[in-house]
mmCIF file of C-alpha atoms in Angstrom:
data_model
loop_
_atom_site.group_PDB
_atom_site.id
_atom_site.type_symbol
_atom_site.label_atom_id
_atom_site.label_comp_id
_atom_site.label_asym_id
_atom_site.label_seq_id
_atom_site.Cartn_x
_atom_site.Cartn_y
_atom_site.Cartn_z
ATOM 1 C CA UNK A 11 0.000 0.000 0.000
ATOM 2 C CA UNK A 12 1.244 3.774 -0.973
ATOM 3 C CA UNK A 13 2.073 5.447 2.550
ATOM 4 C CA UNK A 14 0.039 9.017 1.554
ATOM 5 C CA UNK A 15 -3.169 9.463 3.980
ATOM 6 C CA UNK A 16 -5.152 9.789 0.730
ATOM 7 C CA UNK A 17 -4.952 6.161 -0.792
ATOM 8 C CA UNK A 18 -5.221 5.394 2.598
ATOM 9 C CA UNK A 19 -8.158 6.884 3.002
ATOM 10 C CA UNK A 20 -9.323 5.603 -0.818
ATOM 11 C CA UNK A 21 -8.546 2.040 0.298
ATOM 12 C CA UNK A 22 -10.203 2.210 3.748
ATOM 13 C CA UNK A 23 -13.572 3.198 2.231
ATOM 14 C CA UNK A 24 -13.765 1.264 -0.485
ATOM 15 C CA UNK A 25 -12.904 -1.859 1.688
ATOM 16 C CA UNK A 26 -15.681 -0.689 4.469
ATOM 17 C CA UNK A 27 -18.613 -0.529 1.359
ATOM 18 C CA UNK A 28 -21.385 -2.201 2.195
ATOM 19 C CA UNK A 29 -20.708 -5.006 -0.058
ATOM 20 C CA UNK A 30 -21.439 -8.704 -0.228
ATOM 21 C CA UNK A 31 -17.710 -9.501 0.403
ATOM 22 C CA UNK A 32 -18.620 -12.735 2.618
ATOM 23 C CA UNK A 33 -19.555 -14.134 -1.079
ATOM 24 C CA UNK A 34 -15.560 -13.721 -1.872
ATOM 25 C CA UNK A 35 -15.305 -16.145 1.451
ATOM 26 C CA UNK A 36 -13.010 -19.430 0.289
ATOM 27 C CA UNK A 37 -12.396 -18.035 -3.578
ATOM 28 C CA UNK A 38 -9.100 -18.108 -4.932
ATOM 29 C CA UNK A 39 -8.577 -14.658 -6.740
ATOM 30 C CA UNK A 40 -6.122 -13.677 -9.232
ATOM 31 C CA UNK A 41 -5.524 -9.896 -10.201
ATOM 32 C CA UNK A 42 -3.365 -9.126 -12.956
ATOM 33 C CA UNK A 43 -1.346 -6.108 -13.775
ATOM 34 C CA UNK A 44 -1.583 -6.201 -10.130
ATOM 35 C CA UNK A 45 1.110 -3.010 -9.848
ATOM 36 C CA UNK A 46 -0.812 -1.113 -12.661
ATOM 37 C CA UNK A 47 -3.276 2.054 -11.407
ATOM 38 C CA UNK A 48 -6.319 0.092 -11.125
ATOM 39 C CA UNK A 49 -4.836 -3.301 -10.333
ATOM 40 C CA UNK A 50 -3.179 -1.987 -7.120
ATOM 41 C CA UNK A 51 -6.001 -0.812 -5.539
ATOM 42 C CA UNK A 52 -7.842 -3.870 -6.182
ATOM 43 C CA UNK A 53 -5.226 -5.753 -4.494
ATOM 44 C CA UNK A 54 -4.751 -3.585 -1.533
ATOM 45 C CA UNK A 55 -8.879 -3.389 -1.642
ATOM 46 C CA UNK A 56 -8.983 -7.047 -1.512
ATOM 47 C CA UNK A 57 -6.236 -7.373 1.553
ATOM 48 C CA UNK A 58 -7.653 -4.763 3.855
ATOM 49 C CA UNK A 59 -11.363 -6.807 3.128
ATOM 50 C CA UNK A 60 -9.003 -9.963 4.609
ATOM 51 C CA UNK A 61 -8.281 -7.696 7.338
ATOM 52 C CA UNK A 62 -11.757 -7.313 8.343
ATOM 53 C CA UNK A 63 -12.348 -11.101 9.116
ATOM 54 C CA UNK A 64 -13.102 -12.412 5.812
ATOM 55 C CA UNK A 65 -11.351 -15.524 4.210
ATOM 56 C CA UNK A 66 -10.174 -15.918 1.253
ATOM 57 C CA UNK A 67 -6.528 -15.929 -1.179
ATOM 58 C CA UNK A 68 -5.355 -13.325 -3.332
ATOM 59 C CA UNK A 69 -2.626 -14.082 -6.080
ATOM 60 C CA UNK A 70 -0.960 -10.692 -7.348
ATOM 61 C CA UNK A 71 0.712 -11.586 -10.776
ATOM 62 C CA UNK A 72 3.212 -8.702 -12.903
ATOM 63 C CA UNK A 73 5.816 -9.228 -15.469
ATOM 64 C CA UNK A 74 8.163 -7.032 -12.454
ATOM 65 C CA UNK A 75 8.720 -8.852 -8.861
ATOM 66 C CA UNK A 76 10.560 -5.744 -7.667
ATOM 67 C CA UNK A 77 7.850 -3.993 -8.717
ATOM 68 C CA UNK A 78 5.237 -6.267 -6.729
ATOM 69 C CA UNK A 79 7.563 -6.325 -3.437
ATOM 70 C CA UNK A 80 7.554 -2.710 -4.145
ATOM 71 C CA UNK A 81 3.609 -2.370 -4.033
ATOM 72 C CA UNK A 82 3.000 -5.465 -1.663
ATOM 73 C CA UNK A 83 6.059 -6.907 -0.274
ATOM 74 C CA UNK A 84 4.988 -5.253 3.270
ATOM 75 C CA UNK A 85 1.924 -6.958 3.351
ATOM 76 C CA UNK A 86 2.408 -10.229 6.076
ATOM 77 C CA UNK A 87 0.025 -12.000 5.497
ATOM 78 C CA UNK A 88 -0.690 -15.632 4.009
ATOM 79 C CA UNK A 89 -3.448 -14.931 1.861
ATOM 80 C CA UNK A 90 -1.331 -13.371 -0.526
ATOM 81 C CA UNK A 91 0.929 -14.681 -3.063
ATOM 82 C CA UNK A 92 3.205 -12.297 -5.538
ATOM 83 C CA UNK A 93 4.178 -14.390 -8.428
ATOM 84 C CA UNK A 94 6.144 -12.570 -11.153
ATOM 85 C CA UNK A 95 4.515 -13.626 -14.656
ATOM 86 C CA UNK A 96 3.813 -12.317 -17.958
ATOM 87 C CA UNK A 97 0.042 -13.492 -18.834
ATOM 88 C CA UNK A 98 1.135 -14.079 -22.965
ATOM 89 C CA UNK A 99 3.281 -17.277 -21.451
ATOM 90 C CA UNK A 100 0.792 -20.354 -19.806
ATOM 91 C CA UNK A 101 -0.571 -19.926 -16.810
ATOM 92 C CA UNK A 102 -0.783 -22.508 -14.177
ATOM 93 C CA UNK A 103 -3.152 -23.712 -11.720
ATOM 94 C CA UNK A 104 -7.331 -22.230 -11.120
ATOM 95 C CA UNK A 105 -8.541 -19.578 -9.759
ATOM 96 C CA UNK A 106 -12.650 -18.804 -9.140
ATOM 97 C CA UNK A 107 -12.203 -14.749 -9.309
ATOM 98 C CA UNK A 108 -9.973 -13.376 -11.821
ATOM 99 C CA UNK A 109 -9.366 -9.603 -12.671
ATOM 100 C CA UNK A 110 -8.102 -8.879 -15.660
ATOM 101 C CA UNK A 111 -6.304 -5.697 -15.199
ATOM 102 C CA UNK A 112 -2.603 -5.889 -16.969
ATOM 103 C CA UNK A 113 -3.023 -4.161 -20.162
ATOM 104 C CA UNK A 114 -0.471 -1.187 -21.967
ATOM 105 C CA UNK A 115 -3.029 1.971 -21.364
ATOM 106 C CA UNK A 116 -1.088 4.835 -22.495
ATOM 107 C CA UNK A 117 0.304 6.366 -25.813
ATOM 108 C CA UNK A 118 4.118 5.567 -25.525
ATOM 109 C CA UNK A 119 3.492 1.919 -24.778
ATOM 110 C CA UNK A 120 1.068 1.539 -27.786
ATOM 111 C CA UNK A 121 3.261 3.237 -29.397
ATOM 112 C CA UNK A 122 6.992 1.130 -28.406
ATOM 113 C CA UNK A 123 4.974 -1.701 -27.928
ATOM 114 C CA UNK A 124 2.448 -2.612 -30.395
ATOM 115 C CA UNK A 125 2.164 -6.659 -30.332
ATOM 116 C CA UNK A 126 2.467 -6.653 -26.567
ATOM 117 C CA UNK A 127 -0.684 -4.084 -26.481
ATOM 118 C CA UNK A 128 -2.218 -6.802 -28.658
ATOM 119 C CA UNK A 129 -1.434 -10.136 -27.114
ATOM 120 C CA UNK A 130 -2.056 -9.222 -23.878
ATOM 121 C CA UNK A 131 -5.668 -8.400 -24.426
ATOM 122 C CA UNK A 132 -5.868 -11.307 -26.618
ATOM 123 C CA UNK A 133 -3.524 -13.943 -26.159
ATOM 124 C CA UNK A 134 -3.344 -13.221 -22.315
ATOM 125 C CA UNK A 135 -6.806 -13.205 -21.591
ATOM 126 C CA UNK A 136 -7.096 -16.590 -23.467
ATOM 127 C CA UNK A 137 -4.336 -18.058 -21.123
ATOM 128 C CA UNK A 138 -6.605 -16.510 -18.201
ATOM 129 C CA UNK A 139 -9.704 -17.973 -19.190
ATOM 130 C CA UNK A 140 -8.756 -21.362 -19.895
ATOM 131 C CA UNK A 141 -7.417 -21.036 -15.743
ATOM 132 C CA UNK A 142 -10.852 -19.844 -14.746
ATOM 133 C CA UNK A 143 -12.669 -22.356 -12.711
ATOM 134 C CA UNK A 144 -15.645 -23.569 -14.350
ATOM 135 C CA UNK A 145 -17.370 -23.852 -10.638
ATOM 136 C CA UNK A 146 -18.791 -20.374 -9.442
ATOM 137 C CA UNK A 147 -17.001 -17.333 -9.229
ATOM 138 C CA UNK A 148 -16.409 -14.597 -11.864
ATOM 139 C CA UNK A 149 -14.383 -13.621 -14.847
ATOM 140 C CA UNK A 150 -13.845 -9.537 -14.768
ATOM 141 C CA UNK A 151 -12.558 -8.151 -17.969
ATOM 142 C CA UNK A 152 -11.362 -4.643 -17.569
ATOM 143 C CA UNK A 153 -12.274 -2.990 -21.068
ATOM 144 C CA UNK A 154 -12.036 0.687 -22.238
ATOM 145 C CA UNK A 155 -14.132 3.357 -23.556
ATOM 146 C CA UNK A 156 -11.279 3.216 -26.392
ATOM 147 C CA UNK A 157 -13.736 0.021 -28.001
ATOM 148 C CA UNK A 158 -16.291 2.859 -29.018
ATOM 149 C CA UNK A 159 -13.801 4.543 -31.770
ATOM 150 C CA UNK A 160 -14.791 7.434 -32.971
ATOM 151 C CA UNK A 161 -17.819 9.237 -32.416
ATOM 152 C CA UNK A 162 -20.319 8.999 -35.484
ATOM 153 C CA UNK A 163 -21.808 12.530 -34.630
ATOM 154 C CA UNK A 164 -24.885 10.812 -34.022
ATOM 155 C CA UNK A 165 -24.432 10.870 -29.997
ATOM 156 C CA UNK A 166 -23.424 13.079 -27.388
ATOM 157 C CA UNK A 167 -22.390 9.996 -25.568
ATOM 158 C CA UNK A 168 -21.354 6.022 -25.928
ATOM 159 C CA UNK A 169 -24.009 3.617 -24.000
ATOM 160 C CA UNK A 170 -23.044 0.041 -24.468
ATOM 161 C CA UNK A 171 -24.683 -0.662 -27.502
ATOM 162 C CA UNK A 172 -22.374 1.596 -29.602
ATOM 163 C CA UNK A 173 -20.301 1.082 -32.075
ATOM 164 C CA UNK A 174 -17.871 3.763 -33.710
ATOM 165 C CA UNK A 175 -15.274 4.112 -36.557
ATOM 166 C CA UNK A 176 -11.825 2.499 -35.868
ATOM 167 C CA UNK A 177 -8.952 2.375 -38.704
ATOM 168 C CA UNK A 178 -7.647 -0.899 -38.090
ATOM 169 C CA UNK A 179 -4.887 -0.408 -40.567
ATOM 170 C CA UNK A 180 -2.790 2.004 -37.579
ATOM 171 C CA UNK A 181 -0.368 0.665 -34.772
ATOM 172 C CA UNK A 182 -2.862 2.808 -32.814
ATOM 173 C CA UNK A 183 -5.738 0.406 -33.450
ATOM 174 C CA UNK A 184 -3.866 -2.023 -31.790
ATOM 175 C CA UNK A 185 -5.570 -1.375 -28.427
ATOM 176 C CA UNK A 186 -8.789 -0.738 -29.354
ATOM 177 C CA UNK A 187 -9.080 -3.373 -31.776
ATOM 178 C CA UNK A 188 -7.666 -6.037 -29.105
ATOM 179 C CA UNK A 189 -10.218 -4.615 -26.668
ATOM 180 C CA UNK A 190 -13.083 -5.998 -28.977
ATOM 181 C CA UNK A 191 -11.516 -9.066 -29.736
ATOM 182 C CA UNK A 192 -10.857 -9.866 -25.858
ATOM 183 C CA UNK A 193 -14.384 -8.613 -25.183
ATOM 184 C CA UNK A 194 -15.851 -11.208 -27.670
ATOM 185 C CA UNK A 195 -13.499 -14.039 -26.921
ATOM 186 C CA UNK A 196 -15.632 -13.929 -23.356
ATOM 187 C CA UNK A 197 -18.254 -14.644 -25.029
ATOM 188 C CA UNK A 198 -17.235 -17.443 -26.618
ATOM 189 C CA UNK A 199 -15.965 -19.082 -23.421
ATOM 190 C CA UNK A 200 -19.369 -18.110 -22.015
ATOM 191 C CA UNK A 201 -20.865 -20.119 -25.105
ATOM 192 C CA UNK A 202 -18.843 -22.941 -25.073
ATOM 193 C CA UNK A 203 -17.331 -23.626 -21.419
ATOM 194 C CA UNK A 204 -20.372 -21.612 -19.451
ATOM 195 C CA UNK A 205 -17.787 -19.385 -18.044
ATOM 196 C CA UNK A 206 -19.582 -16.235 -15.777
ATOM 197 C CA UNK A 207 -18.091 -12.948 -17.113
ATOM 198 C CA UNK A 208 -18.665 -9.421 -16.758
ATOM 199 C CA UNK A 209 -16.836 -6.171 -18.045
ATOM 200 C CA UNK A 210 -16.662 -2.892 -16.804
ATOM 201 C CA UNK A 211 -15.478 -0.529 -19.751
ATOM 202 C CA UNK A 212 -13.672 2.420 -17.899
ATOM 203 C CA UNK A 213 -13.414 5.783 -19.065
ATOM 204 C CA UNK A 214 -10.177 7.644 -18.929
ATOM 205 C CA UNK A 215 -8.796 7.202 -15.163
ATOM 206 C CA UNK A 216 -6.496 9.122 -12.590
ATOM 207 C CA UNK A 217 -5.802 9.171 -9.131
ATOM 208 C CA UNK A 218 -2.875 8.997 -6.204
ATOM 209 C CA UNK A 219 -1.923 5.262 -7.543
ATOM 210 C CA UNK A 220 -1.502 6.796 -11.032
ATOM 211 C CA UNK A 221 2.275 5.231 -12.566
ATOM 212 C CA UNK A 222 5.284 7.766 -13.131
ATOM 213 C CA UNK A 223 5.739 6.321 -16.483
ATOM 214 C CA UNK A 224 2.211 6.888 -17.708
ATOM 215 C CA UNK A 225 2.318 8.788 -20.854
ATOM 216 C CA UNK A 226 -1.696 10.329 -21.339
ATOM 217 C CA UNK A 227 -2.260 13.657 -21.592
ATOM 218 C CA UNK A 228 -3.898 14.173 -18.465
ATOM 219 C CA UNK A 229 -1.290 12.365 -16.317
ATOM 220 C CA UNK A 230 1.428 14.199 -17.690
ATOM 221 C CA UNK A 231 -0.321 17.672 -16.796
ATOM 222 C CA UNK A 232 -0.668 15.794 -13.101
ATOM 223 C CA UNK A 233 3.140 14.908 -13.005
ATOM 224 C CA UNK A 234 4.190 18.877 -13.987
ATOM 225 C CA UNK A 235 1.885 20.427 -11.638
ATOM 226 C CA UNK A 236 2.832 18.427 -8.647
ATOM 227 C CA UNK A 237 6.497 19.289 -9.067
ATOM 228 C CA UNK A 238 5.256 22.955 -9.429
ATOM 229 C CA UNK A 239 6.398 22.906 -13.500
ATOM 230 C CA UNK A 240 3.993 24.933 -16.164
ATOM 231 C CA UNK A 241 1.969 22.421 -17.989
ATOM 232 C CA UNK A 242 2.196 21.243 -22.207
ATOM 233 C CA UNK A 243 -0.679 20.640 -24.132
ATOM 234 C CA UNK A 244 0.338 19.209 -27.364
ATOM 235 C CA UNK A 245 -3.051 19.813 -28.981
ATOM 236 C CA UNK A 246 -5.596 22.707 -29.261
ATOM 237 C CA UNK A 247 -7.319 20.580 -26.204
ATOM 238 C CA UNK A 248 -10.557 20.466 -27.607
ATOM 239 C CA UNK A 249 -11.086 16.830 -27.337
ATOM 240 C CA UNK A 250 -13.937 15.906 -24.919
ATOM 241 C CA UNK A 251 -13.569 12.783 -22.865
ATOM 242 C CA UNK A 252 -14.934 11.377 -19.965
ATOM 243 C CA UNK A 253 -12.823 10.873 -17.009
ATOM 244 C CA UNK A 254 -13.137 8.872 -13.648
ATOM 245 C CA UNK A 255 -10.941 8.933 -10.087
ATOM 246 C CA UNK A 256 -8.802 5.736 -9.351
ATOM 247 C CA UNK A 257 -11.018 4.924 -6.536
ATOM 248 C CA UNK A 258 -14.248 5.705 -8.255
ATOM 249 C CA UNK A 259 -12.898 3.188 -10.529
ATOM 250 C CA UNK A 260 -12.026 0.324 -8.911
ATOM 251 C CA UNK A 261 -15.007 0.932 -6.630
ATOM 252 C CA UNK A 262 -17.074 0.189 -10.293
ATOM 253 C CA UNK A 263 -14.900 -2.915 -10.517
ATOM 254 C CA UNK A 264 -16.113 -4.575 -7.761
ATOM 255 C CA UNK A 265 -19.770 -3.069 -7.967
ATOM 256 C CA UNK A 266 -19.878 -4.951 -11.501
ATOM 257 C CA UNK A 267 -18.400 -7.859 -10.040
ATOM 258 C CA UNK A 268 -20.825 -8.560 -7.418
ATOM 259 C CA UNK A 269 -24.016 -7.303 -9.257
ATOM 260 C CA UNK A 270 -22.974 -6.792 -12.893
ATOM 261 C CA UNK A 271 -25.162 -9.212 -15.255
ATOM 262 C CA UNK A 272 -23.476 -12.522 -16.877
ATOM 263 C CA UNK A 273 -21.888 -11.546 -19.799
ATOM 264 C CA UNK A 274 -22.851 -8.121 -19.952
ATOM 265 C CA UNK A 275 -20.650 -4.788 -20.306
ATOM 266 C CA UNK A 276 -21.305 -1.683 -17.740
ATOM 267 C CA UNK A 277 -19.997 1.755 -19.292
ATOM 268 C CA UNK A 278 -17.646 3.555 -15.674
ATOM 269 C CA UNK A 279 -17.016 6.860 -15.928
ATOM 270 C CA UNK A 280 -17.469 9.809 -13.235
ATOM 271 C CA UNK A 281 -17.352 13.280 -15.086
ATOM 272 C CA UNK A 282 -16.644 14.971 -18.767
ATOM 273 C CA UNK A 283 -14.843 18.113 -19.741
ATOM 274 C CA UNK A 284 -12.193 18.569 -22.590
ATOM 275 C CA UNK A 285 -8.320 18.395 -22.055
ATOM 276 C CA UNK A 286 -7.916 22.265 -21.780
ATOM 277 C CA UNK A 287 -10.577 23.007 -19.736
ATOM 278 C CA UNK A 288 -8.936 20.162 -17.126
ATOM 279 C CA UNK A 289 -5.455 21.956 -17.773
ATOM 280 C CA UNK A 290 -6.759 25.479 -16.921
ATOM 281 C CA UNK A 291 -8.486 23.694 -13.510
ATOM 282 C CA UNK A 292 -5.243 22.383 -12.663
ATOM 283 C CA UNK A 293 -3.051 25.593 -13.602
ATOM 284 C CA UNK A 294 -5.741 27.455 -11.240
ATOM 285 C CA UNK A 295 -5.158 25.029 -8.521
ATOM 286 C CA UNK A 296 -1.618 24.552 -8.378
ATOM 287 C CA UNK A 297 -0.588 27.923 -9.844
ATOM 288 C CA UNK A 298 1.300 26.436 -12.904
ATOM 289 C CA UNK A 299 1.098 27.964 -16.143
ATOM 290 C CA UNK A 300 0.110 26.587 -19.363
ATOM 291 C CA UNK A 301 2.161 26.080 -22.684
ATOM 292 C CA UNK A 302 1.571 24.555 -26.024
ATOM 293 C CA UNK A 303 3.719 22.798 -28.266
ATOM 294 C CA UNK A 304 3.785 20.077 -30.889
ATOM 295 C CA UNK A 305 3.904 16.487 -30.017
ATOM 296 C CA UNK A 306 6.801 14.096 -31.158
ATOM 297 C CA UNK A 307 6.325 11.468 -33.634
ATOM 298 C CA UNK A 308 6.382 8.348 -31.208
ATOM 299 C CA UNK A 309 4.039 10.495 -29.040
ATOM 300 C CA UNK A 310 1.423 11.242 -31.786
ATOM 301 C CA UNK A 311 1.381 7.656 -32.967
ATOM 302 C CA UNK A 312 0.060 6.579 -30.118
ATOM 303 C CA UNK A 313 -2.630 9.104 -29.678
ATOM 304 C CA UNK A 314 -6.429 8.563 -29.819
ATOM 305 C CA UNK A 315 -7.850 9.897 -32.732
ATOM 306 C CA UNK A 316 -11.473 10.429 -31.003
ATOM 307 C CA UNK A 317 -12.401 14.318 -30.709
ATOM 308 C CA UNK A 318 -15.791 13.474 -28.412
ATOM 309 C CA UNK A 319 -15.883 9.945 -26.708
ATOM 310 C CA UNK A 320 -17.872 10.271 -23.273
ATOM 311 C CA UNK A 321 -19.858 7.745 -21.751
ATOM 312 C CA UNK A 322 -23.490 7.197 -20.980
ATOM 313 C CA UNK A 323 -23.434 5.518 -17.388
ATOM 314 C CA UNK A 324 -27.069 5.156 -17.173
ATOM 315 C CA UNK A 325 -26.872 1.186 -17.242
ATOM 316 C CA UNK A 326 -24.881 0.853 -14.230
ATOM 317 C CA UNK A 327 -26.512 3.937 -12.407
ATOM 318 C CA UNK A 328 -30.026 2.236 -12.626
ATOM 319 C CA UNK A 329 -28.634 -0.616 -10.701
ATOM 320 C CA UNK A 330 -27.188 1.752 -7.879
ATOM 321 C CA UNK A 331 -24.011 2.353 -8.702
ATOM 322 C CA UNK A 332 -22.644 6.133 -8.466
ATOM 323 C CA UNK A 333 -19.559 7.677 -8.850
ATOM 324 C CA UNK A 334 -18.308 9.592 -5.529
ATOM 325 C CA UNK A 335 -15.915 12.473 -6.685
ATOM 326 C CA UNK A 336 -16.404 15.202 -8.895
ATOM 327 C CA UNK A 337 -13.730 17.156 -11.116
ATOM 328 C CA UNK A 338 -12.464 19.089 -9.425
ATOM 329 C CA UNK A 339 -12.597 16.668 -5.568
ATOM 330 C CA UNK A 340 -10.179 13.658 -8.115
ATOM 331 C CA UNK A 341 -7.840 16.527 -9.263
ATOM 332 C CA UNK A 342 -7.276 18.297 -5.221
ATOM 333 C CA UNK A 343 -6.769 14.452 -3.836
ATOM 334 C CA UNK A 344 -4.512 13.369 -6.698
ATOM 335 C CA UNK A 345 -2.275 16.652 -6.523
ATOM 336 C CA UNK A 346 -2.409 16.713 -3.005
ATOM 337 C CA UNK A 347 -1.015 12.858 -2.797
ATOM 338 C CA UNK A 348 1.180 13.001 -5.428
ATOM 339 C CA UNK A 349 3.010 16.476 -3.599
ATOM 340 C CA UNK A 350 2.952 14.000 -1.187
ATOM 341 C CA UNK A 351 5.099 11.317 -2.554
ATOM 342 C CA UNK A 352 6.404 11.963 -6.006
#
């Protein structure tokens, strides 16, 4: 777990939700990209639940064992295991509960690291699935608003039943092409091996467990203001996206993994607003100005080519689910926690 108060804090009250946790109660989960933004605080989630008196094993599997004893190595307890393993090579064993978190999620590796970004949602989720135990439990596929394309300018806003424009013939695609695949390849294990599934399809995410190496937009402007540097847009910043705090996130996770339909996909986001208009919020609150310049080649290749792609959260709202910070709230706790510890 990070040592700032406000991951604490995150990871304290998502772990005290009013959940049906005792149902996790003698599962074997796997999470993997366990050190990734999202997969960490499922993990650390998952261990303070333990905490609280309930019983059951977590495995937390990354291609980088310094990088899990790094995250988790404190952690003494027996109920979790840290095994260093890329998800493209076989997995062994069976687990009932598996979170499918590793993924590349930002420009540079799409960019570097095309056929990883592809096997990993492909190949590695068809390694996971043939591990999931065909007895109970759930399979959680962590997808992307990135499987919408672009927008058709037909809709303000993706719901689930949307499907946009992607050029397949770019090293860009890669991701959101994968995405698809790996969403329909759960349905074919549903089909043919019965296996329970759900995805949550996250909008564009942030927060205090947010990686130094992350190369979005919006993480970058997050990096420069916490170190008290003037922020670079490399765009006119006119692209509208919806956006969603780390904990907001995760907190969707497990909401779709205890009351998320079989087989069906639940659209997570928490806000909208367009990159500039997030740049001036941060510039106001950190007191950083703002510059523009002209991306680099690798950069560019790797960026999304959607100008509007924000999400309809209606499905998942009707069932109860909420998300708990606003704009401006996600941006004070992840500057504050990042001034903190970066």
């Amino acid at each position: 777990m990070m040592d700032d108060a406000i991951y604490k804090e995150d990871i304290e009250t998502l772990s005290s939700k009013k959940y049906p946790w005792h149902i996790l109660n003698g599962n074997r989960i796997l999470v993997t990209g366990a050190t990734g933004m999202i997969g960490s605080i499922i993990v650390d989630t998952l261990v303070s639940v333990i905490s609280k008196g309930y019983d059951f094993s977590i495995t937390a599997m990354s291609r980088d064992m310094d990088r899990l004893n790094n995250s988790f190595g404190r952690y003494e307890n027996h109920k979790l295991k840290l095994i260093p393993h890329d998800v493209n090579d076989p997995i062994e064993g069976e687990y009932d509960i598996i979170f499918h978190c590793a993924s590349n999620t930002h420009p540079l590796q799409y960019s570097n690291d095309p056929i990883g970004t592809i096997t990993t949602n492909v190949i590695g989720l068809n390694n996971l699935l043939k591990v999931k135990s065909k007895d109970g439990g759930r399979f959680v596929f962590l997808s992307s608003v990135e499987i919408y394309g672009n927008n058709r300018g037909d809709t303000e806003s993706f719901d689930e039943t949307y499907c946009g424009y992607i050029d397949c013939n770019t090293v860009r695609a890669g991701y959101n092409e994968s995405k698809r695949l790996g969403e329909s390849l759960c349905q074919a294990y549903a089909k043919q091996q019965g296996i329970d599934f759900v995805i949550p399809r996250l909008s564009r995410s942030f927060g205090p467990s947010l990686k130094r190496d992350d190369t979005k937009a919006l993480s970058q402007f997050l990096f420069k203001a916490a170190k008290g540097e003037n922020i670079v847009l490399k765009s006119d910043g006119l692209q509208r996206y919806s956006y969603i705090y780390s904990a907001d996130a995760a907190d969707g996770v497990f909401f779709t993994l205890f009351y998320g339909n079989n087989k069906e996909a639940y659209n997570i986001a928490g806000f909208d607003g367009t990159l500039r208009e997030i740049a001036e919020t941060i510039c106001q609150m950190s007191g950083v100005g703002l510059e523009f310049d002209t991306p680099e080649k690798s950069e560019k290749e790797g960026y999304s080519t959607a100008t509007v792609a924000t999400l309809d959260i209606d499905k998942i709202c009707r069932k109860g689910w909420k998300p708990t910070y606003n704009l401006k709230e996600s941006l004070q706790r992840t500057l504050a926690s990042m001034k903190e510890t970066i």
